[in-house]
Amino acid sequence: DIVMTQAPLSVSVTPGESASISCRSSKSLLHSNGITYVYWYLQKPGKSPQLLIYRMSNLASGVPDRFSGSGSETDFTLKISRVEAEDVGIYYCGQLLENPPTFGGGTKLELK
Amino acid sequence: QVKLLQSGAELVKPGASVKLSCKTSGFTFSTSYMSWLKQVPGPSIEWIGWIYAGDGGTNYNQKFKGKATLTVDKSSSTAYMDLSSLTSEDAAVYFCARGPIGFAYWGQGTLVTVSS
């Protein structure tokens, strides 16, 4: 199975500042069709995960454009600009290229 | 709008089975894939498998073969997951989600506690 490794485990951010979360996959997530199958999710406290970014850099419906995704074939970054209180929670990256889909261990974002 | 409403929390004895449900609305269930995922404190998320409501075709994570069985009832737009021979390792929150990948929509989760 593809292993997804996230860093850091937790990040503390001042509201209005930006934050970056890294994710590394154990193999390339670039498909021959040119699409990179990495996804980002946010799980707010007590809630279900919600999709933020799909196919590495595409913003899911209803997600503020303060969120952005980028990366290469194996290294990926989720950037949150101008962090707000509603951004608190655990962020997960996931690979949906190969069966079974696998997820990183999560990065907890807190406010200072 | 799309809604996935899961059944309530379950307390089950070791060795027993449990059936979880996920009632859907707001999209065409009969041509949709439904996935199930497991979350344990750690935290971590594991994909269990998906089922295609159109023909009942399934795709399981090898790890959950023999543990989870996915079914659907198209007449009620509901997906089900049976978990068998429960142990403490099966204690978790289980989510249903729409789609084989992407998971743009999730249920609220069902907590399964395994205890005698």
Coordinates of C-alpha atoms in Angstrom, one line a residue:
Chain A
D1 CA 0.0 0.0 0.0
I2 CA 1.1 3.6 -0.6
V3 CA 2.2 5.3 2.6
M4 CA 1.3 8.9 3.1
T5 CA 3.4 10.8 5.6
Q6 CA 2.4 14.2 6.9
A7 CA 4.3 16.9 8.7
P8 CA 4.2 18.5 11.1
L9 CA 2.0 16.6 13.6
S10 CA 0.6 19.9 14.8
V11 CA 0.9 23.5 13.9
S12 CA -0.1 26.6 15.9
V13 CA -1.0 29.6 13.9
T14 CA -1.9 33.2 14.7
P15 CA -5.2 34.2 13.1
G16 CA -4.5 36.1 9.9
E17 CA -1.2 34.4 9.3
S18 CA -0.6 31.6 6.8
A19 CA 0.1 27.9 7.5
S20 CA 1.5 25.1 5.4
I21 CA 1.1 21.4 5.8
S22 CA 3.3 18.9 4.0
C23 CA 2.5 15.4 2.8
R24 CA 4.8 12.9 1.2
S25 CA 3.8 9.7 -0.6
S26 CA 5.9 6.5 -0.8
K27 CA 5.4 6.4 -4.6
S28 CA 4.5 8.8 -7.4
L29 CA 0.8 9.8 -7.5
L30 CA 1.0 11.0 -11.0
H31 CA -1.2 9.0 -13.3
S32 CA -0.3 8.5 -17.0
N33 CA -3.3 10.8 -17.7
G34 CA -1.4 13.7 -16.2
I35 CA -3.6 13.9 -13.1
T36 CA -2.0 13.7 -9.6
Y37 CA -4.4 11.9 -7.3
V38 CA -3.7 13.5 -4.0
Y39 CA -6.6 14.9 -2.0
W40 CA -6.8 17.1 1.2
Y41 CA -9.5 16.9 3.9
L42 CA -10.3 18.9 7.0
Q43 CA -12.0 17.3 9.9
K44 CA -13.3 19.9 12.3
P45 CA -13.8 19.0 15.9
G46 CA -16.7 16.5 16.3
K47 CA -17.5 16.5 12.5
S48 CA -16.9 14.3 9.5
P49 CA -14.0 15.0 7.2
Q50 CA -14.7 17.5 4.4
L51 CA -13.0 17.6 1.1
L52 CA -10.9 20.7 0.5
I53 CA -8.7 19.9 -2.5
Y54 CA -8.9 17.3 -5.1
R55 CA -6.4 16.1 -7.7
M56 CA -3.6 18.0 -5.9
S57 CA -4.6 21.6 -6.7
N58 CA -8.4 21.8 -7.4
L59 CA -10.5 23.6 -4.9
A60 CA -13.6 21.6 -3.8
S61 CA -17.0 23.3 -4.1
G62 CA -17.7 25.8 -1.4
V63 CA -14.1 25.9 -0.1
P64 CA -12.7 29.4 0.4
D65 CA -9.9 30.3 -1.9
R66 CA -7.6 30.9 1.1
F67 CA -6.9 27.2 0.7
S68 CA -4.5 26.0 -2.1
G69 CA -2.8 22.8 -3.0
S70 CA 0.4 22.2 -4.8
G71 CA 3.2 19.7 -5.2
S72 CA 5.2 17.3 -7.4
E73 CA 4.8 13.6 -7.9
T74 CA 5.5 12.6 -4.3
D75 CA 5.7 15.8 -2.3
F76 CA 2.6 17.9 -1.6
T77 CA 1.7 21.1 0.2
L78 CA -1.6 22.5 1.5
K79 CA -1.4 26.2 2.2
I80 CA -3.9 28.1 4.2
S81 CA -3.7 31.9 3.8
R82 CA -5.1 34.2 6.4
V83 CA -6.0 31.5 8.9
E84 CA -9.4 31.9 10.6
A85 CA -10.9 30.3 13.6
E86 CA -13.1 28.1 11.5
D87 CA -9.9 26.5 10.0
V88 CA -9.2 24.7 13.3
G89 CA -9.1 20.9 13.0
I90 CA -7.2 18.0 11.7
Y91 CA -6.0 18.0 8.1
Y92 CA -5.5 14.8 6.2
C93 CA -3.9 14.1 2.8
G94 CA -5.0 11.1 0.9
Q95 CA -3.9 9.2 -2.2
L96 CA -6.7 7.9 -4.4
L97 CA -4.5 6.6 -7.3
E98 CA -4.1 3.0 -6.2
N99 CA -6.2 0.5 -4.4
P100 CA -6.5 0.8 -1.4
P101 CA -6.8 4.5 -1.0
T102 CA -4.7 5.5 1.9
F103 CA -4.4 8.6 4.2
G104 CA -1.8 10.4 6.1
G105 CA -1.9 10.4 9.9
G106 CA -3.2 14.0 10.1
T107 CA -1.9 17.4 11.1
K108 CA -3.7 19.3 13.9
L109 CA -4.1 23.0 13.3
E110 CA -4.6 25.2 16.4
L111 CA -4.8 28.9 16.9
K112 CA -2.3 30.8 19.0
Chain B
Q1 CA -28.8 18.7 -1.4
V2 CA -26.8 15.6 -0.9
K3 CA -27.4 14.0 2.5
L4 CA -25.9 10.8 4.1
L5 CA -27.6 9.9 7.4
Q6 CA -26.0 7.1 9.3
S7 CA -27.5 4.9 12.0
G8 CA -26.8 5.5 15.7
A9 CA -24.1 4.4 18.0
E10 CA -23.7 0.7 18.6
L11 CA -22.5 -1.2 21.7
V12 CA -21.7 -4.8 20.7
K13 CA -20.2 -7.8 22.5
P14 CA -17.0 -9.4 21.3
G15 CA -17.6 -12.0 18.7
A16 CA -20.9 -10.5 17.7
S17 CA -21.9 -8.8 14.4
V18 CA -23.3 -5.4 13.7
K19 CA -25.0 -3.9 10.7
L20 CA -24.6 -0.2 10.0
S21 CA -26.7 1.8 7.6
C22 CA -26.3 5.0 5.6
K23 CA -29.5 6.5 4.2
T24 CA -29.0 8.8 1.3
S25 CA -30.9 11.5 -0.5
G26 CA -30.3 14.3 -2.9
F27 CA -28.6 12.3 -5.7
T28 CA -29.3 9.3 -7.9
F29 CA -28.4 6.5 -5.6
S30 CA -28.9 3.7 -8.1
T31 CA -26.0 4.8 -10.3
S32 CA -23.7 5.8 -7.5
Y33 CA -20.7 4.3 -5.6
M34 CA -20.8 4.3 -1.9
S35 CA -17.6 3.9 0.2
W36 CA -17.1 3.0 3.8
L37 CA -14.2 4.2 5.9
K38 CA -13.0 3.6 9.5
Q39 CA -11.5 6.1 11.8
V40 CA -9.7 5.3 15.1
P41 CA -8.1 7.7 17.5
G42 CA -4.6 8.3 16.6
P43 CA -6.0 9.7 14.4
S44 CA -6.1 7.7 11.3
I45 CA -8.5 6.9 8.5
E46 CA -8.7 3.6 6.6
W47 CA -10.7 2.9 3.5
I48 CA -12.8 -0.3 3.8
G49 CA -14.3 -0.6 0.4
W50 CA -16.9 0.6 -2.0
I51 CA -20.1 -0.8 -3.5
Y52 CA -21.7 0.2 -6.8
A53 CA -25.4 0.5 -6.2
G54 CA -26.3 -0.2 -9.8
D55 CA -25.3 -3.9 -9.7
G56 CA -24.0 -4.5 -6.2
G57 CA -20.4 -4.8 -7.4
T58 CA -17.9 -4.4 -4.6
N59 CA -14.2 -3.6 -4.1
Y60 CA -12.7 -4.2 -0.7
N61 CA -9.5 -3.3 1.0
Q62 CA -7.7 -6.6 1.4
K63 CA -7.4 -5.9 5.1
F64 CA -11.2 -5.9 5.5
K65 CA -12.1 -8.9 3.4
G66 CA -14.0 -11.3 5.7
K67 CA -14.6 -8.6 8.2
A68 CA -16.9 -6.2 6.3
T69 CA -19.7 -6.9 3.9
L70 CA -21.2 -4.1 1.9
T71 CA -24.8 -4.2 0.5
V72 CA -27.4 -1.7 -0.7
D73 CA -31.1 -1.4 -0.9
K74 CA -31.9 0.7 -4.0
S75 CA -35.6 0.9 -3.0
S76 CA -34.7 3.0 0.1
S77 CA -31.4 4.5 -1.3
T78 CA -29.6 3.0 1.7
A79 CA -26.2 1.5 1.9
Y80 CA -25.3 -1.1 4.6
M81 CA -22.1 -2.5 6.1
D82 CA -22.0 -5.7 8.1
L83 CA -19.1 -6.2 10.4
S84 CA -18.6 -9.7 11.7
S85 CA -16.8 -11.4 14.6
L86 CA -16.1 -8.1 16.3
T87 CA -13.1 -7.6 18.5
S88 CA -11.6 -4.6 20.3
E89 CA -9.7 -3.8 17.1
D90 CA -13.0 -3.0 15.4
A91 CA -14.0 -0.3 17.9
A92 CA -14.0 2.9 15.8
V93 CA -16.1 5.5 14.1
Y94 CA -17.3 4.3 10.7
F95 CA -18.2 6.7 7.9
C96 CA -20.1 6.2 4.7
A97 CA -19.1 8.5 1.8
R98 CA -20.3 9.0 -1.7
G99 CA -18.1 7.9 -4.5
P100 CA -15.3 5.4 -5.1
I101 CA -12.8 8.1 -4.7
G102 CA -12.8 11.8 -3.8
F103 CA -15.3 11.4 -1.0
A104 CA -16.9 14.8 -1.4
Y105 CA -19.8 13.9 0.8
W106 CA -19.7 12.0 4.1
G107 CA -22.1 10.7 6.6
Q108 CA -21.9 11.9 10.2
G109 CA -20.3 8.7 11.4
T110 CA -21.4 5.8 13.6
L111 CA -19.5 4.9 16.7
V112 CA -19.0 1.2 17.3
T113 CA -18.0 0.2 20.8
V114 CA -17.0 -3.4 21.5
S115 CA -17.4 -4.5 25.1
S116 CA -18.8 -7.3 27.1

